[in-house]
Short mmCIF file of C-alpha atoms and ligand atoms in Angstrom, two decimals:
data_model
loop_
_atom_site.label_atom_id
_atom_site.label_comp_id
_atom_site.label_asym_id
_atom_site.label_seq_id
_atom_site.Cartn_x
_atom_site.Cartn_y
_atom_site.Cartn_z
CA MET A 1 76.76 88.61 65.73
CA TYR A 2 74.58 90.83 63.53
CA ASP A 3 71.01 89.63 64.03
CA TYR A 4 69.20 88.80 60.78
CA GLN A 5 67.34 85.70 59.67
CA ALA A 6 67.35 85.54 55.87
CA PRO A 7 64.39 83.93 54.11
CA ASP A 8 65.48 80.89 52.06
CA ASN A 9 64.64 82.55 48.75
CA LEU A 10 66.14 85.97 49.63
CA LEU A 11 68.38 86.15 46.57
CA GLN A 12 66.38 84.10 44.09
CA GLY A 13 67.07 85.20 40.51
CA LYS A 14 69.89 87.56 41.54
CA ILE A 15 73.21 87.79 39.72
CA ILE A 16 75.95 88.49 42.28
CA LEU A 17 79.70 88.89 41.79
CA VAL A 18 82.02 88.09 44.70
CA THR A 19 85.74 88.93 44.58
CA GLY A 20 88.16 86.68 46.45
CA ALA A 21 85.49 83.98 46.26
CA GLY A 22 87.92 81.06 46.54
CA ASP A 23 88.75 81.27 50.22
CA GLY A 24 87.83 82.65 53.63
CA ILE A 25 84.92 85.07 53.93
CA GLY A 26 84.47 85.39 50.14
CA ARG A 27 84.05 81.63 49.78
CA ALA A 28 81.47 81.55 52.59
CA ALA A 29 79.59 84.51 51.09
CA ALA A 30 79.53 82.92 47.62
CA LEU A 31 78.15 79.67 49.04
CA SER A 32 75.66 81.49 51.24
CA TYR A 33 74.40 83.71 48.39
CA ALA A 34 74.04 80.62 46.16
CA ALA A 35 72.20 78.78 48.95
CA HIS A 36 69.71 81.67 49.03
CA GLY A 37 69.02 81.41 45.31
CA ALA A 38 71.61 83.64 43.60
CA THR A 39 73.67 82.90 40.52
CA VAL A 40 77.12 83.71 41.82
CA ILE A 41 80.06 84.90 39.73
CA LEU A 42 83.19 83.69 41.47
CA LEU A 43 86.14 86.03 40.88
CA GLY A 44 89.60 85.30 42.27
CA ARG A 45 93.22 84.65 41.45
CA THR A 46 93.58 80.93 42.26
CA GLU A 47 91.60 78.92 39.74
CA GLU A 48 91.67 75.63 41.69
CA LYS A 49 90.05 77.30 44.69
CA LEU A 50 87.34 78.83 42.48
CA ASN A 51 86.74 75.43 40.87
CA ALA A 52 86.31 73.87 44.31
CA VAL A 53 83.66 76.46 45.28
CA TYR A 54 81.96 76.00 41.90
CA ASP A 55 81.83 72.23 42.52
CA GLU A 56 80.40 72.70 46.03
CA ILE A 57 77.65 74.93 44.63
CA GLU A 58 76.86 72.39 41.94
CA ALA A 59 76.86 69.44 44.35
CA ALA A 60 74.44 71.29 46.65
CA GLY A 61 72.04 71.84 43.74
CA TYR A 62 72.20 75.65 43.93
CA PRO A 63 72.01 77.79 40.74
CA GLN A 64 75.01 77.14 38.49
CA ALA A 65 77.87 79.53 39.24
CA ALA A 66 80.36 81.19 36.87
CA ILE A 67 84.12 81.44 37.32
CA ILE A 68 86.32 84.42 36.51
CA PRO A 69 90.02 83.87 37.23
CA LEU A 70 91.54 87.33 37.56
CA ASN A 71 94.54 88.66 39.46
CA LEU A 72 93.41 92.01 40.85
CA GLU A 73 97.00 93.08 41.38
CA THR A 74 97.81 93.09 37.67
CA ALA A 75 94.36 93.61 36.08
CA GLY A 76 93.92 96.95 34.32
CA GLU A 77 91.11 99.01 32.82
CA THR A 78 90.98 96.88 29.65
CA ASP A 79 90.57 93.68 31.68
CA PHE A 80 87.67 95.18 33.64
CA ASP A 81 86.01 96.50 30.47
CA ARG A 82 86.36 93.07 28.87
CA LEU A 83 84.89 91.48 31.99
CA ALA A 84 81.93 93.88 31.94
CA ALA A 85 81.26 93.13 28.26
CA MET A 86 81.37 89.40 28.96
CA LEU A 87 78.98 89.69 31.92
CA GLU A 88 76.61 91.87 29.90
CA GLU A 89 76.47 89.28 27.17
CA GLU A 90 76.05 86.35 29.56
CA PHE A 91 73.71 87.86 32.19
CA GLY A 92 72.51 91.25 30.91
CA ARG A 93 72.79 92.86 34.36
CA ILE A 94 74.40 92.64 37.81
CA ASP A 95 72.33 92.78 41.03
CA GLY A 96 75.13 92.63 43.53
CA ILE A 97 78.86 93.11 43.99
CA LEU A 98 80.73 92.00 47.10
CA HIS A 99 84.19 93.56 47.05
CA ASN A 100 85.93 91.14 49.37
CA ALA A 101 89.39 90.27 47.98
CA SER A 102 92.23 91.90 49.90
CA LEU A 103 95.91 91.66 50.68
CA LEU A 104 97.20 92.06 54.22
CA GLY A 105 100.67 93.22 53.21
CA ILE A 106 103.24 93.53 55.98
CA ARG A 107 102.94 94.59 59.61
CA THR A 108 105.68 97.17 60.15
CA PRO A 109 106.13 100.87 61.01
CA ILE A 110 105.47 103.42 58.25
CA GLU A 111 109.14 104.40 58.50
CA SER A 112 110.27 101.01 57.16
CA TYR A 113 107.22 100.05 55.04
CA ASP A 114 108.31 98.65 51.64
CA PRO A 115 106.88 100.99 48.95
CA ILE A 116 106.44 98.05 46.54
CA VAL A 117 104.27 96.17 49.03
CA TRP A 118 102.41 99.43 49.74
CA GLN A 119 101.49 99.72 46.06
CA GLN A 120 100.47 96.05 45.81
CA VAL A 121 98.12 96.39 48.76
CA MET A 122 96.60 99.63 47.45
CA GLN A 123 96.22 98.08 43.99
CA VAL A 124 94.31 95.00 45.19
CA ASN A 125 92.35 96.57 48.06
CA VAL A 126 91.41 99.95 46.57
CA ASN A 127 92.34 100.61 42.92
CA SER A 128 90.96 97.34 41.57
CA ALA A 129 87.72 97.78 43.53
CA PHE A 130 87.37 101.27 42.02
CA MET A 131 88.02 100.00 38.46
CA LEU A 132 85.72 97.00 38.85
CA THR A 133 82.93 99.19 40.24
CA GLN A 134 83.36 101.71 37.44
CA ALA A 135 83.22 98.99 34.79
CA LEU A 136 80.12 97.31 36.27
CA LEU A 137 78.04 100.35 37.28
CA SER A 138 76.09 100.49 34.02
CA LEU A 139 75.19 96.80 34.50
CA THR A 140 73.79 97.53 37.95
CA ASN A 141 71.60 100.23 36.39
CA ASP A 142 69.66 97.43 34.72
CA SER A 143 68.86 95.88 38.11
CA GLU A 144 65.66 96.77 40.00
CA ASP A 145 67.39 96.23 43.33
CA ALA A 146 71.19 96.37 43.29
CA SER A 147 73.59 96.28 46.23
CA ILE A 148 77.29 97.08 46.28
CA ILE A 149 79.15 95.99 49.40
CA PHE A 150 82.74 96.98 50.20
CA THR A 151 84.81 95.16 52.83
CA SER A 152 86.42 97.28 55.49
CA SER A 153 88.16 96.53 58.77
CA GLY A 154 88.44 97.89 62.30
CA VAL A 155 91.76 99.47 61.28
CA GLY A 156 89.98 101.22 58.40
CA ARG A 157 87.88 103.16 60.89
CA LYS A 158 90.58 103.87 63.47
CA GLY A 159 94.24 103.75 62.47
CA LYS A 160 96.50 101.40 64.39
CA ALA A 161 100.30 101.22 64.61
CA PHE A 162 102.09 98.91 62.14
CA TRP A 163 99.00 98.18 60.02
CA GLY A 164 100.45 100.37 57.24
CA ALA A 165 98.98 100.08 53.75
CA TYR A 166 96.25 97.67 54.84
CA ALA A 167 94.76 100.18 57.28
CA VAL A 168 95.13 103.06 54.83
CA SER A 169 93.53 100.97 52.06
CA LYS A 170 90.53 100.27 54.29
CA PHE A 171 90.12 104.01 55.07
CA ALA A 172 90.16 104.56 51.30
CA THR A 173 87.60 101.79 50.87
CA GLU A 174 85.27 103.53 53.33
CA GLY A 175 85.83 106.76 51.37
CA LEU A 176 85.03 105.11 48.05
CA MET A 177 81.87 103.63 49.56
CA GLN A 178 80.74 107.00 50.94
CA VAL A 179 81.45 108.97 47.76
CA LEU A 180 79.64 106.43 45.58
CA ALA A 181 76.68 106.15 47.97
CA ASP A 182 76.33 109.93 47.96
CA GLU A 183 76.52 110.10 44.15
CA LEU A 184 73.78 107.46 43.89
CA GLU A 185 71.67 108.90 46.72
CA HIS A 186 68.68 109.64 44.48
CA ASN A 187 68.74 106.28 42.73
CA GLN A 188 66.23 104.14 44.66
CA ASN A 189 67.42 100.97 42.90
CA ILE A 190 70.96 100.82 44.21
CA ARG A 191 72.61 100.95 47.61
CA VAL A 192 76.25 101.06 48.64
CA ASN A 193 77.56 100.05 52.07
CA SER A 194 80.60 98.62 53.83
CA ILE A 195 81.04 95.69 56.19
CA ASN A 196 83.69 95.27 58.86
CA PRO A 197 83.70 91.48 59.34
CA GLY A 198 85.53 91.67 62.69
CA ALA A 199 88.01 88.99 63.78
CA THR A 200 87.12 85.93 61.68
CA ARG A 201 88.75 82.49 61.39
CA THR A 202 90.55 82.75 58.00
CA ASN A 203 94.09 82.54 56.63
CA MET A 204 94.38 86.32 56.69
CA ARG A 205 93.56 86.45 60.40
CA VAL A 206 96.08 83.70 61.16
CA ASN A 207 98.76 85.63 59.25
CA ALA A 208 97.92 88.84 61.11
CA TYR A 209 97.75 87.20 64.56
CA PRO A 210 99.91 84.05 64.48
CA ALA A 211 99.96 83.73 68.29
CA GLU A 212 96.17 83.75 68.60
CA ASN A 213 94.05 80.60 68.94
CA PRO A 214 91.93 80.62 65.74
CA GLU A 215 89.19 78.65 67.51
CA ASN A 216 88.36 81.77 69.53
CA ASN A 217 87.13 83.59 66.41
CA PRO A 218 83.85 82.90 64.60
CA THR A 219 83.97 81.08 61.28
CA PRO A 220 83.16 82.96 58.05
CA GLU A 221 79.83 81.08 57.95
CA GLU A 222 78.86 82.53 61.35
CA ILE A 223 79.21 86.15 60.20
CA MET A 224 77.00 85.74 57.11
CA PRO A 225 73.76 87.34 58.46
CA LEU A 226 74.96 90.91 57.68
CA TYR A 227 76.28 89.82 54.25
CA LEU A 228 72.84 88.43 53.44
CA TYR A 229 70.97 91.40 54.90
CA LEU A 230 72.91 93.97 52.88
CA MET A 231 72.66 91.93 49.65
CA GLY A 232 68.91 91.27 49.95
CA ARG A 233 65.77 93.39 49.61
CA ASP A 234 65.34 93.96 53.38
CA SER A 235 68.17 96.54 53.23
CA ARG A 236 66.65 98.45 50.27
CA THR A 237 66.64 101.79 52.05
CA VAL A 238 70.04 101.39 53.70
CA THR A 239 72.91 103.18 51.94
CA GLY A 240 76.18 104.90 52.80
CA GLN A 241 76.46 102.91 56.04
CA SER A 242 79.57 101.38 57.64
CA MET A 243 78.32 98.28 59.40
CA ASN A 244 79.79 95.54 61.65
CA ALA A 245 79.16 91.85 61.04
CA GLN A 246 79.88 91.15 64.74
N1 LIG B 1 89.49 87.62 58.64
C1 LIG B 1 89.41 88.69 59.38
O1 LIG B 1 89.55 88.62 60.61
C2 LIG B 1 89.11 90.03 58.75
C3 LIG B 1 88.94 91.14 59.58
C4 LIG B 1 88.66 92.38 59.02
C5 LIG B 1 88.52 92.49 57.65
N2 LIG B 1 88.68 91.40 56.85
C6 LIG B 1 88.49 91.57 55.40
O2 LIG B 1 87.63 90.56 54.92
C7 LIG B 1 87.95 90.26 53.55
C8 LIG B 1 88.18 88.79 53.39
O3 LIG B 1 89.29 88.42 54.17
P1 LIG B 1 89.62 86.92 54.60
O4 LIG B 1 89.94 86.96 56.02
O5 LIG B 1 88.59 86.00 54.08
O6 LIG B 1 91.02 86.73 53.81
P2 LIG B 1 91.62 85.48 53.03
O7 LIG B 1 91.19 84.21 53.64
O8 LIG B 1 93.06 85.80 52.89
O9 LIG B 1 90.91 85.61 51.61
C9 LIG B 1 91.18 86.69 50.77
C10 LIG B 1 90.71 86.36 49.38
O10 LIG B 1 91.13 87.41 48.51
C11 LIG B 1 91.77 86.84 47.38
N3 LIG B 1 92.80 87.69 46.80
C12 LIG B 1 93.90 88.18 47.39
N4 LIG B 1 94.66 88.84 46.51
C13 LIG B 1 94.01 88.75 45.31
C14 LIG B 1 94.30 89.20 44.00
N5 LIG B 1 95.44 89.86 43.73
N6 LIG B 1 93.42 88.95 43.02
C15 LIG B 1 92.29 88.25 43.27
N7 LIG B 1 91.95 87.79 44.49
C16 LIG B 1 92.82 88.02 45.50
C17 LIG B 1 92.41 85.57 47.92
O11 LIG B 1 92.71 84.70 46.86
P3 LIG B 1 93.65 83.43 47.09
O12 LIG B 1 92.80 82.43 47.79
O13 LIG B 1 94.00 83.01 45.72
O14 LIG B 1 94.80 83.87 47.90
C18 LIG B 1 91.33 85.06 48.85
O15 LIG B 1 90.34 84.32 48.15
C19 LIG B 1 89.17 91.12 53.22
O16 LIG B 1 88.75 92.29 52.58
C20 LIG B 1 89.76 91.43 54.58
O17 LIG B 1 90.50 92.63 54.55
C21 LIG B 1 88.97 90.18 57.37
#
């Protein structure tokens, strides 16, 4: 596991948006960021799951969260602009974005890959992350210490048979991260990196490897050190890096 011990107040006063915050790694990250003092904006497509995370944050006495139900498969430029305007009015700035929501799609050879599924996966995993980033960049300019984290995968760094659109979307995610990090190279107040969580005990992992014993993989909570490190001030000088949570 990535070795980092976060101070309790690491994210105090920070405004952090997490996509796919209702389940799996996104849920654990939202709770962990809130536990370290952040006001977390929970974005996802299933409102009940977001409500449950909101309630957990409230019950624990962490800073009050905000909920944004949004389907990243169907959301367009206008939705992201509206979201940015709403966040500007409510919070005035954004200190962190964790792009975490993703679709696995299907596991099949390129030759038989359904083009509709291909487009859905690219829309959720890449295009929506691009549009969300574009809409929120001016809000991160108002932060003294902003961090944008993209979520990659092992198959986004080395292609693997039958991983189709998912693998290609993760290569594109790494590309988006690198291009943006390079464009912002001279801005000391913002950093852009990617995390490969590695095999983690979530629904997505179970769908990808149904024959595997889930107990053999770490829980989302166990991989949080890197998520905290890259979101907090200790990673201020780190940018353009592809990192591994395990
Ligand atoms: N788990 C692993 O072993 C592993 C390994 C490598 C990389 N990753 C990456 O880690 C990230 C988190 O994965 P996970 O394992 O936690 O997956 P997960 O349990 O399936 O969670 C994915 C989250 O994304 C949300 N989401 C999916 N489609 C969406 C859409 N159209 N609009 C809004 N939200 C949407 C889901 O919402 P719903 O709850 O409503 O479905 C869910 O909250 C992903 O980027 C994944 O590619 C995971």
